């Protein structure tokens, strides 16, 4: 079986000299290695190819055969690391909570403890005829979040 820590170490070594960063490494049955990277701007296909070549050069196909896939974190993929949350501060996101509730709002902040999400809700002030929209900041620790992803809207 391919050593996941070795793949992580190789990927981080190669990515240290670039603006890209490691998001995830997955070893699937049959020695299928999936490496996912991201960038605060955009990941170039050449970056993926370069990282793939670097990892492949440091593994021995004679001792263990493998398939290697290197790609970027997709725009619809859930966030996996803090840097992805921080990259999306100010963007509209969809948060699925561990209790099953789904929240949509603007990611106001993210740190090592959790996130703050700004949501809009309709309230009817006392004595008013109509509801008004107000913003509320909701804080969630990561252990209460099942997944978070960038929300794409077509207007």
PDB file of C-alpha atoms in Angstrom:
ATOM      1  CA  UNK A   1       0.000   0.000   0.000  1.00  0.00           C
ATOM      2  CA  UNK A   2       1.253   3.469  -0.895  1.00  0.00           C
ATOM      3  CA  UNK A   3       2.140   5.572   2.168  1.00  0.00           C
ATOM      4  CA  UNK A   4      -0.184   8.594   2.392  1.00  0.00           C
ATOM      5  CA  UNK A   5       2.296  10.525   4.550  1.00  0.00           C
ATOM      6  CA  UNK A   6       4.966  10.130   1.875  1.00  0.00           C
ATOM      7  CA  UNK A   7       2.628  11.585  -0.763  1.00  0.00           C
ATOM      8  CA  UNK A   8       1.723  14.492   1.553  1.00  0.00           C
ATOM      9  CA  UNK A   9       5.411  15.156   2.235  1.00  0.00           C
ATOM     10  CA  UNK A  10       6.308  15.076  -1.474  1.00  0.00           C
ATOM     11  CA  UNK A  11       3.396  17.337  -2.447  1.00  0.00           C
ATOM     12  CA  UNK A  12       4.151  19.881   0.283  1.00  0.00           C
ATOM     13  CA  UNK A  13       7.843  19.877  -0.645  1.00  0.00           C
ATOM     14  CA  UNK A  14       7.047  20.671  -4.284  1.00  0.00           C
ATOM     15  CA  UNK A  15       4.280  23.175  -3.504  1.00  0.00           C
ATOM     16  CA  UNK A  16       6.410  25.123  -0.991  1.00  0.00           C
ATOM     17  CA  UNK A  17       7.989  27.097  -3.848  1.00  0.00           C
ATOM     18  CA  UNK A  18       4.648  28.058  -5.424  1.00  0.00           C
ATOM     19  CA  UNK A  19       1.400  29.853  -4.594  1.00  0.00           C
ATOM     20  CA  UNK A  20      -0.442  26.521  -4.656  1.00  0.00           C
ATOM     21  CA  UNK A  21      -1.231  24.594  -1.493  1.00  0.00           C
ATOM     22  CA  UNK A  22      -2.218  21.045  -0.657  1.00  0.00           C
ATOM     23  CA  UNK A  23      -5.889  20.453   0.118  1.00  0.00           C
ATOM     24  CA  UNK A  24      -6.140  16.671   0.347  1.00  0.00           C
ATOM     25  CA  UNK A  25      -4.477  13.374  -0.450  1.00  0.00           C
ATOM     26  CA  UNK A  26      -6.568  10.249  -0.798  1.00  0.00           C
ATOM     27  CA  UNK A  27      -5.334   6.697  -1.354  1.00  0.00           C
ATOM     28  CA  UNK A  28      -8.102   4.531  -2.798  1.00  0.00           C
ATOM     29  CA  UNK A  29      -8.135   0.752  -3.226  1.00  0.00           C
ATOM     30  CA  UNK A  30      -5.940  -0.431  -6.074  1.00  0.00           C
ATOM     31  CA  UNK A  31      -3.312   2.204  -5.198  1.00  0.00           C
ATOM     32  CA  UNK A  32      -5.212   5.062  -6.807  1.00  0.00           C
ATOM     33  CA  UNK A  33      -3.608   8.247  -5.468  1.00  0.00           C
ATOM     34  CA  UNK A  34      -5.698  11.417  -5.667  1.00  0.00           C
ATOM     35  CA  UNK A  35      -3.962  14.702  -4.848  1.00  0.00           C
ATOM     36  CA  UNK A  36      -6.050  17.867  -4.617  1.00  0.00           C
ATOM     37  CA  UNK A  37      -4.448  21.329  -4.666  1.00  0.00           C
ATOM     38  CA  UNK A  38      -5.746  24.886  -4.611  1.00  0.00           C
ATOM     39  CA  UNK A  39      -4.525  28.454  -5.014  1.00  0.00           C
ATOM     40  CA  UNK A  40      -5.829  31.799  -3.773  1.00  0.00           C
ATOM     41  CA  UNK A  41      -6.198  32.859  -7.419  1.00  0.00           C
ATOM     42  CA  UNK A  42      -6.440  29.877  -9.793  1.00  0.00           C
ATOM     43  CA  UNK A  43      -4.733  26.539 -10.346  1.00  0.00           C
ATOM     44  CA  UNK A  44      -3.110  26.094 -13.753  1.00  0.00           C
ATOM     45  CA  UNK A  45      -3.106  22.720 -15.523  1.00  0.00           C
ATOM     46  CA  UNK A  46       0.677  23.045 -15.830  1.00  0.00           C
ATOM     47  CA  UNK A  47       0.914  23.201 -12.022  1.00  0.00           C
ATOM     48  CA  UNK A  48      -0.992  19.920 -11.749  1.00  0.00           C
ATOM     49  CA  UNK A  49       1.185  18.252 -14.393  1.00  0.00           C
ATOM     50  CA  UNK A  50       4.384  19.480 -12.741  1.00  0.00           C
ATOM     51  CA  UNK A  51       3.319  18.178  -9.327  1.00  0.00           C
ATOM     52  CA  UNK A  52       2.265  14.857 -10.863  1.00  0.00           C
ATOM     53  CA  UNK A  53       5.678  14.431 -12.501  1.00  0.00           C
ATOM     54  CA  UNK A  54       7.467  15.326  -9.255  1.00  0.00           C
ATOM     55  CA  UNK A  55       5.524  12.791  -7.193  1.00  0.00           C
ATOM     56  CA  UNK A  56       5.903  10.100  -9.852  1.00  0.00           C
ATOM     57  CA  UNK A  57       9.686  10.646 -10.001  1.00  0.00           C
ATOM     58  CA  UNK A  58       9.906   9.899  -6.274  1.00  0.00           C
ATOM     59  CA  UNK A  59       7.830   6.699  -6.310  1.00  0.00           C
ATOM     60  CA  UNK A  60       9.003   3.286  -7.517  1.00  0.00           C
ATOM     61  CA  UNK A  61       6.572   1.627  -9.937  1.00  0.00           C
ATOM     62  CA  UNK A  62       8.667  -1.559  -9.839  1.00  0.00           C
ATOM     63  CA  UNK A  63       7.939  -2.116  -6.141  1.00  0.00           C
ATOM     64  CA  UNK A  64       4.304  -0.991  -6.251  1.00  0.00           C
ATOM     65  CA  UNK A  65       2.103  -0.040  -9.197  1.00  0.00           C
ATOM     66  CA  UNK A  66      -0.201   2.979  -8.811  1.00  0.00           C
ATOM     67  CA  UNK A  67      -2.447   5.437 -10.604  1.00  0.00           C
ATOM     68  CA  UNK A  68      -1.860   9.110  -9.832  1.00  0.00           C
ATOM     69  CA  UNK A  69      -4.400  11.887 -10.305  1.00  0.00           C
ATOM     70  CA  UNK A  70      -3.481  15.483  -9.487  1.00  0.00           C
ATOM     71  CA  UNK A  71      -6.189  18.116  -9.790  1.00  0.00           C
ATOM     72  CA  UNK A  72      -7.513  21.339  -8.377  1.00  0.00           C
ATOM     73  CA  UNK A  73     -10.232  21.691  -5.780  1.00  0.00           C
ATOM     74  CA  UNK A  74     -13.368  22.227  -7.834  1.00  0.00           C
ATOM     75  CA  UNK A  75     -15.481  25.335  -7.375  1.00  0.00           C
ATOM     76  CA  UNK A  76     -18.370  23.158  -6.177  1.00  0.00           C
ATOM     77  CA  UNK A  77     -16.217  21.013  -3.870  1.00  0.00           C
ATOM     78  CA  UNK A  78     -16.686  21.390  -0.119  1.00  0.00           C
ATOM     79  CA  UNK A  79     -13.962  23.305   1.709  1.00  0.00           C
ATOM     80  CA  UNK A  80     -11.518  20.986   3.458  1.00  0.00           C
ATOM     81  CA  UNK A  81      -8.923  23.271   5.025  1.00  0.00           C
ATOM     82  CA  UNK A  82      -8.861  26.649   6.775  1.00  0.00           C
ATOM     83  CA  UNK A  83      -7.083  28.388   3.883  1.00  0.00           C
ATOM     84  CA  UNK A  84     -10.046  27.595   1.585  1.00  0.00           C
ATOM     85  CA  UNK A  85     -12.406  29.212   4.091  1.00  0.00           C
ATOM     86  CA  UNK A  86     -10.152  32.269   4.347  1.00  0.00           C
ATOM     87  CA  UNK A  87      -9.921  32.501   0.551  1.00  0.00           C
ATOM     88  CA  UNK A  88     -13.724  32.729   0.398  1.00  0.00           C
ATOM     89  CA  UNK A  89     -14.274  35.400   3.064  1.00  0.00           C
ATOM     90  CA  UNK A  90     -16.692  37.894   1.526  1.00  0.00           C
ATOM     91  CA  UNK A  91     -18.236  35.307  -0.796  1.00  0.00           C
ATOM     92  CA  UNK A  92     -21.661  33.724  -0.540  1.00  0.00           C
ATOM     93  CA  UNK A  93     -21.474  30.157   0.763  1.00  0.00           C
ATOM     94  CA  UNK A  94     -23.775  27.306   1.662  1.00  0.00           C
ATOM     95  CA  UNK A  95     -23.162  25.667   5.033  1.00  0.00           C
ATOM     96  CA  UNK A  96     -24.620  22.289   5.917  1.00  0.00           C
ATOM     97  CA  UNK A  97     -24.629  21.918   9.679  1.00  0.00           C
ATOM     98  CA  UNK A  98     -24.104  18.638  11.516  1.00  0.00           C
ATOM     99  CA  UNK A  99     -27.741  18.812  12.714  1.00  0.00           C
ATOM    100  CA  UNK A 100     -28.941  18.817   9.069  1.00  0.00           C
ATOM    101  CA  UNK A 101     -29.821  22.520   8.835  1.00  0.00           C
ATOM    102  CA  UNK A 102     -28.683  24.332   5.683  1.00  0.00           C
ATOM    103  CA  UNK A 103     -27.610  27.966   5.914  1.00  0.00           C
ATOM    104  CA  UNK A 104     -26.827  30.381   3.093  1.00  0.00           C
ATOM    105  CA  UNK A 105     -24.988  33.609   3.689  1.00  0.00           C
ATOM    106  CA  UNK A 106     -21.816  35.609   3.236  1.00  0.00           C
ATOM    107  CA  UNK A 107     -18.717  34.196   4.903  1.00  0.00           C
ATOM    108  CA  UNK A 108     -17.681  37.062   7.164  1.00  0.00           C
ATOM    109  CA  UNK A 109     -14.637  35.472   8.792  1.00  0.00           C
ATOM    110  CA  UNK A 110     -12.836  32.187   9.357  1.00  0.00           C
ATOM    111  CA  UNK A 111     -10.135  31.241  11.829  1.00  0.00           C
ATOM    112  CA  UNK A 112      -8.812  28.089  13.465  1.00  0.00           C
ATOM    113  CA  UNK A 113     -11.872  27.912  15.775  1.00  0.00           C
ATOM    114  CA  UNK A 114     -14.708  28.320  13.277  1.00  0.00           C
ATOM    115  CA  UNK A 115     -16.549  30.680  10.961  1.00  0.00           C
ATOM    116  CA  UNK A 116     -18.890  33.652  11.145  1.00  0.00           C
ATOM    117  CA  UNK A 117     -21.677  33.648   8.585  1.00  0.00           C
ATOM    118  CA  UNK A 118     -23.765  36.757   7.800  1.00  0.00           C
ATOM    119  CA  UNK A 119     -27.324  35.706   6.973  1.00  0.00           C
ATOM    120  CA  UNK A 120     -30.330  37.771   5.975  1.00  0.00           C
ATOM    121  CA  UNK A 121     -33.683  37.161   7.565  1.00  0.00           C
ATOM    122  CA  UNK A 122     -37.105  38.749   7.454  1.00  0.00           C
ATOM    123  CA  UNK A 123     -38.451  40.240  10.682  1.00  0.00           C
ATOM    124  CA  UNK A 124     -41.555  42.250  11.383  1.00  0.00           C
ATOM    125  CA  UNK A 125     -40.849  45.129  13.753  1.00  0.00           C
ATOM    126  CA  UNK A 126     -43.491  45.733  16.404  1.00  0.00           C
ATOM    127  CA  UNK A 127     -46.185  48.007  15.020  1.00  0.00           C
ATOM    128  CA  UNK A 128     -44.936  47.719  11.430  1.00  0.00           C
ATOM    129  CA  UNK A 129     -47.075  46.539   8.552  1.00  0.00           C
ATOM    130  CA  UNK A 130     -44.291  44.882   6.577  1.00  0.00           C
ATOM    131  CA  UNK A 131     -41.366  42.680   7.311  1.00  0.00           C
ATOM    132  CA  UNK A 132     -37.895  44.103   6.834  1.00  0.00           C
ATOM    133  CA  UNK A 133     -34.665  42.352   5.967  1.00  0.00           C
ATOM    134  CA  UNK A 134     -31.994  42.359   8.660  1.00  0.00           C
ATOM    135  CA  UNK A 135     -28.537  40.855   8.710  1.00  0.00           C
ATOM    136  CA  UNK A 136     -27.403  38.611  11.526  1.00  0.00           C
ATOM    137  CA  UNK A 137     -23.936  37.220  12.191  1.00  0.00           C
ATOM    138  CA  UNK A 138     -23.933  33.572  13.229  1.00  0.00           C
ATOM    139  CA  UNK A 139     -20.819  31.856  14.579  1.00  0.00           C
ATOM    140  CA  UNK A 140     -20.224  28.145  14.049  1.00  0.00           C
ATOM    141  CA  UNK A 141     -17.315  26.046  15.309  1.00  0.00           C
ATOM    142  CA  UNK A 142     -16.016  23.540  12.745  1.00  0.00           C
ATOM    143  CA  UNK A 143     -17.301  20.566  14.753  1.00  0.00           C
ATOM    144  CA  UNK A 144     -20.866  21.804  14.076  1.00  0.00           C
ATOM    145  CA  UNK A 145     -20.265  22.046  10.307  1.00  0.00           C
ATOM    146  CA  UNK A 146     -20.717  19.042   8.048  1.00  0.00           C
ATOM    147  CA  UNK A 147     -19.712  20.876   4.848  1.00  0.00           C
ATOM    148  CA  UNK A 148     -19.280  24.342   3.385  1.00  0.00           C
ATOM    149  CA  UNK A 149     -19.062  25.240  -0.279  1.00  0.00           C
ATOM    150  CA  UNK A 150     -18.999  28.266  -2.530  1.00  0.00           C
ATOM    151  CA  UNK A 151     -22.481  29.189  -3.704  1.00  0.00           C
ATOM    152  CA  UNK A 152     -22.908  29.836  -7.407  1.00  0.00           C
ATOM    153  CA  UNK A 153     -25.882  31.987  -8.363  1.00  0.00           C
ATOM    154  CA  UNK A 154     -27.013  32.908 -11.847  1.00  0.00           C
ATOM    155  CA  UNK A 155     -28.902  36.209 -11.792  1.00  0.00           C
TER     156      UNK A 155
END
